[in-house]
mmCIF file with all atom_site columns, C-alpha atoms in Angstrom:
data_model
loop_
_atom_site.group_PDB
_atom_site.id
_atom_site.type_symbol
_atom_site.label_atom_id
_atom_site.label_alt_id
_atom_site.label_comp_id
_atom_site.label_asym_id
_atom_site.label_entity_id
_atom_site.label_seq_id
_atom_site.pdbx_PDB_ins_code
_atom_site.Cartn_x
_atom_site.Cartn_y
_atom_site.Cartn_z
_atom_site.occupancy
_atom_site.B_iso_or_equiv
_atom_site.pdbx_formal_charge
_atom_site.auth_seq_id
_atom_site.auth_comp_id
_atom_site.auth_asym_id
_atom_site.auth_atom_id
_atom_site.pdbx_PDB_model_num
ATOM 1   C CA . UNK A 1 1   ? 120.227 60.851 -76.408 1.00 0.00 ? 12  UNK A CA 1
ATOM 2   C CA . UNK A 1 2   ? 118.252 61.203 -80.111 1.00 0.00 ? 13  UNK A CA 1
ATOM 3   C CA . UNK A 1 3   ? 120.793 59.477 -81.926 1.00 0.00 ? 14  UNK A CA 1
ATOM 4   C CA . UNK A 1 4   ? 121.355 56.389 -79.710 1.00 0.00 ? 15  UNK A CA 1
ATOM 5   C CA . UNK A 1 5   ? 120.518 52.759 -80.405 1.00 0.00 ? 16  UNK A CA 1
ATOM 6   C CA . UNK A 1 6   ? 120.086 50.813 -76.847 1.00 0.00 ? 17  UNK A CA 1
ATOM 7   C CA . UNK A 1 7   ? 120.151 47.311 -77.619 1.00 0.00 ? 18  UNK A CA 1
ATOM 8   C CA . UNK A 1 8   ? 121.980 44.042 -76.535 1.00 0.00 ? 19  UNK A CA 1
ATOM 9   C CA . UNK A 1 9   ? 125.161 43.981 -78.155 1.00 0.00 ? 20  UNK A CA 1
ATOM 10  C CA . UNK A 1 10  ? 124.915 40.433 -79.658 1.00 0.00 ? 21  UNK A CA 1
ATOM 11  C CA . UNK A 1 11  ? 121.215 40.920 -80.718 1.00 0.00 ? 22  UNK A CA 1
ATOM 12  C CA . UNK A 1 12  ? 121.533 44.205 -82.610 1.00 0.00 ? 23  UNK A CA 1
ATOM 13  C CA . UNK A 1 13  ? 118.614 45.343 -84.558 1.00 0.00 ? 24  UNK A CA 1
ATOM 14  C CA . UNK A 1 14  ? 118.506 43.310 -88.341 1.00 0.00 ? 25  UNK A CA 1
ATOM 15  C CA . UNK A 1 15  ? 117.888 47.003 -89.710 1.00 0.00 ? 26  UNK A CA 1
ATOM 16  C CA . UNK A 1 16  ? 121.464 47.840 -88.464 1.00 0.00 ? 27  UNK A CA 1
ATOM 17  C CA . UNK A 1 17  ? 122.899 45.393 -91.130 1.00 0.00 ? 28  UNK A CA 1
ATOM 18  C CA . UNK A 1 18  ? 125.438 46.780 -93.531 1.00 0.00 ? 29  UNK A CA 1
ATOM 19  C CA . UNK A 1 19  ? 124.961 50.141 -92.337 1.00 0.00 ? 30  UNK A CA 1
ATOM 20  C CA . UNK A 1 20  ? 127.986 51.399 -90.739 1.00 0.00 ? 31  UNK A CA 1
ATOM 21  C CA . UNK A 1 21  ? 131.265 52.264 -91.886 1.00 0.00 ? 32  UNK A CA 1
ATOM 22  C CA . UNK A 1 22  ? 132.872 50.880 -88.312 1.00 0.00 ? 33  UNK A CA 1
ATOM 23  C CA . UNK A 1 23  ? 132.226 49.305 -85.239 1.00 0.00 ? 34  UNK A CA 1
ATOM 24  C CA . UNK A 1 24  ? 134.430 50.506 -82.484 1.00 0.00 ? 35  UNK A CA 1
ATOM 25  C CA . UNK A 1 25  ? 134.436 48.451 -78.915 1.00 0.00 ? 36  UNK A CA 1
ATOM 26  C CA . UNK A 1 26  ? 136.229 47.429 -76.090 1.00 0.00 ? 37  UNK A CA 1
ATOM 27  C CA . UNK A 1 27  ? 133.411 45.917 -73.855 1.00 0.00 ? 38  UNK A CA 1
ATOM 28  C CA . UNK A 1 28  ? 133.901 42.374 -76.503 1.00 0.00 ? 39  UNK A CA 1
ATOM 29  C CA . UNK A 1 29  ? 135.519 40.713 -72.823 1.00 0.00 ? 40  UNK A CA 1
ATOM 30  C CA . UNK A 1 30  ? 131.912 41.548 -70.836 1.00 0.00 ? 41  UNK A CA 1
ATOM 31  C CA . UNK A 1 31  ? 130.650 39.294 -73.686 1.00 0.00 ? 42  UNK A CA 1
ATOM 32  C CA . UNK A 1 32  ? 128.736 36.039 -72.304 1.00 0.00 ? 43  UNK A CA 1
ATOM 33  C CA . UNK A 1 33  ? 129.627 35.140 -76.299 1.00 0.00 ? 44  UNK A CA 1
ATOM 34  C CA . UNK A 1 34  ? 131.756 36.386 -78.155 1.00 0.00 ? 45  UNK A CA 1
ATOM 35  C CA . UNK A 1 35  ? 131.762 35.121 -81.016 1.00 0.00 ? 46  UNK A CA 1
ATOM 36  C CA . UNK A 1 36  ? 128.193 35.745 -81.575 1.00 0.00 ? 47  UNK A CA 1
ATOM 37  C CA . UNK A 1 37  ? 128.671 39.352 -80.542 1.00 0.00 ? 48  UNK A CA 1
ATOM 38  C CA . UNK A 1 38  ? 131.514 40.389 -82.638 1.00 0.00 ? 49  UNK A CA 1
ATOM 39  C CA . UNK A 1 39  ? 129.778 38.037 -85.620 1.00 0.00 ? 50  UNK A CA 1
ATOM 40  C CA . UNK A 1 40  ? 126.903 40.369 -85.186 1.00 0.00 ? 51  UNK A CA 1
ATOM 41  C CA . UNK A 1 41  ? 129.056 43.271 -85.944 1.00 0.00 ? 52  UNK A CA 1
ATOM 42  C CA . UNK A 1 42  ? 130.769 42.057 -88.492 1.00 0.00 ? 53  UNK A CA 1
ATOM 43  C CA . UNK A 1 43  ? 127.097 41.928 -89.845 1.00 0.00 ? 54  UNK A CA 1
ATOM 44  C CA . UNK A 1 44  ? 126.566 45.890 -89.105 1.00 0.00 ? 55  UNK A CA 1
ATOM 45  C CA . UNK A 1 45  ? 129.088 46.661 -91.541 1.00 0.00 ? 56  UNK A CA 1
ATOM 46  C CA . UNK A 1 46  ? 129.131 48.064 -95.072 1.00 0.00 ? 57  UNK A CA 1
ATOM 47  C CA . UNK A 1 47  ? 131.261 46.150 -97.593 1.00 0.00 ? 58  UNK A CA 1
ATOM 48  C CA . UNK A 1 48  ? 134.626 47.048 -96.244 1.00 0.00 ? 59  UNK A CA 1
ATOM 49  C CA . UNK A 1 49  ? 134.110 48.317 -93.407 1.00 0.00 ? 60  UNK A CA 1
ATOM 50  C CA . UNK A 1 50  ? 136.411 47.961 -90.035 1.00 0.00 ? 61  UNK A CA 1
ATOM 51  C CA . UNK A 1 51  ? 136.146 46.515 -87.336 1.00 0.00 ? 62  UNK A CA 1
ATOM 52  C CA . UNK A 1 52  ? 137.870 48.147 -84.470 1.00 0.00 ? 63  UNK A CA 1
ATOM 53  C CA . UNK A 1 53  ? 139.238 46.130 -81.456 1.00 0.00 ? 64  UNK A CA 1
ATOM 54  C CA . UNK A 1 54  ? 140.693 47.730 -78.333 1.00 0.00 ? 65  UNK A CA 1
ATOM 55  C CA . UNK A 1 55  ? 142.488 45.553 -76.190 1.00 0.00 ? 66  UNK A CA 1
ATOM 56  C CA . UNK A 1 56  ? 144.600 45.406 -72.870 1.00 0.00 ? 67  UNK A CA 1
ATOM 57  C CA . UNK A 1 57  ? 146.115 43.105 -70.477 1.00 0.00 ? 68  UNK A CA 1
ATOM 58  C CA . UNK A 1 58  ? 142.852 43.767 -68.300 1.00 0.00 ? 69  UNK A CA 1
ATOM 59  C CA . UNK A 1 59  ? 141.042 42.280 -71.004 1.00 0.00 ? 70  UNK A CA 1
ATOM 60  C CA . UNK A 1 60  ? 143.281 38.816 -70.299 1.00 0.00 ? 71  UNK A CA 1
ATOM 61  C CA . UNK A 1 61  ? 142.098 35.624 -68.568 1.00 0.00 ? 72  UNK A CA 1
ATOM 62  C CA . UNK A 1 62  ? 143.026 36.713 -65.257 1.00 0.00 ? 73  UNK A CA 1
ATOM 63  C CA . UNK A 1 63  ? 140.922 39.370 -65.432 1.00 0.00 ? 74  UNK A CA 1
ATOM 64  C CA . UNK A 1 64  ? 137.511 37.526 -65.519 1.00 0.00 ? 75  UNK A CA 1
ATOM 65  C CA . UNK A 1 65  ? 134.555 37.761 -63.375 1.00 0.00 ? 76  UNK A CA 1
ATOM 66  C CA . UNK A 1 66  ? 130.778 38.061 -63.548 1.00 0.00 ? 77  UNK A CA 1
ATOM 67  C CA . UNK A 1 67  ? 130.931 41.494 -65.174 1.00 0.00 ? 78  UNK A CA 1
ATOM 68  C CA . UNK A 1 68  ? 133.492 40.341 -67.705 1.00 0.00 ? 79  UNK A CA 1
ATOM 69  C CA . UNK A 1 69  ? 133.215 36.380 -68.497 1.00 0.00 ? 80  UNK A CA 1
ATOM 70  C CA . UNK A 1 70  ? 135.558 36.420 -71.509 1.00 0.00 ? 81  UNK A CA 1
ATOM 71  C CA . UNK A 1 71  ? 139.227 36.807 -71.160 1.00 0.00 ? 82  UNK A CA 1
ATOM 72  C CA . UNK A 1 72  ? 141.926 36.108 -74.018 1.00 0.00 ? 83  UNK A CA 1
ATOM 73  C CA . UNK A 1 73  ? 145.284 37.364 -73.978 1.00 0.00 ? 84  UNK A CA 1
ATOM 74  C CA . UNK A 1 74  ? 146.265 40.261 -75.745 1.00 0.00 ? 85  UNK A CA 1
ATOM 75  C CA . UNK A 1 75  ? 148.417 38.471 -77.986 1.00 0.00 ? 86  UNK A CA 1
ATOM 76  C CA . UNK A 1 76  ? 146.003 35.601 -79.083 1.00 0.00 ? 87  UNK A CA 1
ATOM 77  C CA . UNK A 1 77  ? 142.904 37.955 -79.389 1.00 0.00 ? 88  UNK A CA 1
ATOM 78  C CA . UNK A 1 78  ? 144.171 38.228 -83.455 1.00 0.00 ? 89  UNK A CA 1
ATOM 79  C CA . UNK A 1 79  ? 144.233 34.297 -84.057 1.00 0.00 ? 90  UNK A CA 1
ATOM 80  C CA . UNK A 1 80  ? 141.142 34.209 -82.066 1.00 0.00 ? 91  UNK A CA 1
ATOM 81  C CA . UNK A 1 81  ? 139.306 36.386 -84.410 1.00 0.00 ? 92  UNK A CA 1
ATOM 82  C CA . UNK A 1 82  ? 140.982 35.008 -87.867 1.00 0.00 ? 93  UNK A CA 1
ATOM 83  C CA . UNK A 1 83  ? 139.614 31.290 -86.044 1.00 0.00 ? 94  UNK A CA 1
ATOM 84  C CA . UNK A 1 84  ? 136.214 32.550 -86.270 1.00 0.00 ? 95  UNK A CA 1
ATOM 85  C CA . UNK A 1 85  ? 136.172 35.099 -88.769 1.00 0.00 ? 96  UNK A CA 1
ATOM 86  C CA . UNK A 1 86  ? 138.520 34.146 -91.850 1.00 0.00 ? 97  UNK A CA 1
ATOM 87  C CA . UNK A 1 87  ? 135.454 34.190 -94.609 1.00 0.00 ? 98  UNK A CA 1
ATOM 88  C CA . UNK A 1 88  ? 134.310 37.505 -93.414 1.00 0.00 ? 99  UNK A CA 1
ATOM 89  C CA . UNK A 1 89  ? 137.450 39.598 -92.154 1.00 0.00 ? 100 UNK A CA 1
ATOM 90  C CA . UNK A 1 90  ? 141.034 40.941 -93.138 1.00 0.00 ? 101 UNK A CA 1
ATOM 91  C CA . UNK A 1 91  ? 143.229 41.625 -90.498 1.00 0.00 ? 102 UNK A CA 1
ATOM 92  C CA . UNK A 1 92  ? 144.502 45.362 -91.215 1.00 0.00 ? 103 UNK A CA 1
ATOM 93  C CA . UNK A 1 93  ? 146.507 45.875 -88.961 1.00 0.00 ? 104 UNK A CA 1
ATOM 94  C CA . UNK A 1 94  ? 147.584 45.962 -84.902 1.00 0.00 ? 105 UNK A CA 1
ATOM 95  C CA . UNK A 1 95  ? 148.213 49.722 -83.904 1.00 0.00 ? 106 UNK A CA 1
ATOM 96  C CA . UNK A 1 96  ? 149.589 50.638 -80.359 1.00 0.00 ? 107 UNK A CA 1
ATOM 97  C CA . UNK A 1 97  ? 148.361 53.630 -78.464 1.00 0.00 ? 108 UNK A CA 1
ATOM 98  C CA . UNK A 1 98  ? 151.010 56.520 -77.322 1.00 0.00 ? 109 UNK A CA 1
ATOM 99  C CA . UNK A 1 99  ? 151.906 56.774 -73.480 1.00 0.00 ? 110 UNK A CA 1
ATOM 100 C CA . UNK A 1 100 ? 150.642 55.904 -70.985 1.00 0.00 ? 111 UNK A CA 1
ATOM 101 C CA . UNK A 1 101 ? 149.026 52.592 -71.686 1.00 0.00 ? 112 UNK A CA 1
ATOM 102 C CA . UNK A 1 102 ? 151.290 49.711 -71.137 1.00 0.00 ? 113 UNK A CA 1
ATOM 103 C CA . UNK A 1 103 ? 152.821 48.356 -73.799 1.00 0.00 ? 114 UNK A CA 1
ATOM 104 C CA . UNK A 1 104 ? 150.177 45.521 -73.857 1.00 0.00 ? 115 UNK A CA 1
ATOM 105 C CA . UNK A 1 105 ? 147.151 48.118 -74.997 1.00 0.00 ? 116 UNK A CA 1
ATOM 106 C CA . UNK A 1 106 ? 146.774 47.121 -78.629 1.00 0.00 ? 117 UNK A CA 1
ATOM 107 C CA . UNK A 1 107 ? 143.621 48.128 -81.661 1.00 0.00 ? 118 UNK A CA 1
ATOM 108 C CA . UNK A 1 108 ? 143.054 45.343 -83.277 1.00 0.00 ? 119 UNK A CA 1
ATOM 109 C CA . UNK A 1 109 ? 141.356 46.575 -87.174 1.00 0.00 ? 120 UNK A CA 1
ATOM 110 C CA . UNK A 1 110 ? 139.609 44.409 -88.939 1.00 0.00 ? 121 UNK A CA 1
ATOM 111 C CA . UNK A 1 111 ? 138.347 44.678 -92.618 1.00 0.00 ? 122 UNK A CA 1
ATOM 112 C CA . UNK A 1 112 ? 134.983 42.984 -93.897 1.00 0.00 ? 123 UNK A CA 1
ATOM 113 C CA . UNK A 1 113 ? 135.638 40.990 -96.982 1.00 0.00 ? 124 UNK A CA 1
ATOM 114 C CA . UNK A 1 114 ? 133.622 41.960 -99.897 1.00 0.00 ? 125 UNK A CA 1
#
């Protein structure tokens, strides 16, 4: 795949900085931190750019395991990010996919503050 960048998710590349207009991901519960991941792609993005956030209830504490250490429920995963993120991101809004997800399956977008 020419256009791919293989790295570690919470170590991207510094040249990656303020290059992109979004970061789309749902992987932010196989995370070992994530706080440090999802700070590092706050750091990918241009001056306003979003942040993307897909969440389910499978992303929830009861969900963990090896292969996915971090769980938060659906409908904390917005304070969550705000706790951490406040200087550096505008919640935008909380969209909800059309059938048939459960009603749980939210995007989450996030705008960098200038």
């Amino acid at each position: 795949f020419p256009v791919t960048i293989s790295c570690n998710f919470h170590y991207p590349p510094k040249n990656l900085f303020g290059k992109f207009d979004f970061v789309y991901s749902n992987p932010h519960d196989q995370s070992f931190n994530p706080k440090l991941a999802i700070g590092s792609w706050i750091k990918c993005l241009k001056a306003d750019g979003l942040l993307v956030l897909e969440h389910s209830r499978s992303h929830g504490k009861s969900r963990t395991n090896r292969q996915d250490p971090f769980g938060v429920e659906t409908e904390i995963l917005p304070f969550l990010i705000m706790g951490w993120f406040s200087a550096n991101l505008r919640l935008e809004g909380i969209y909800e996919p059309s059938k048939p997800f459960d009603n749980a399956h939210k995007y989450f977008v996030f705008s960098k503050k200038m």
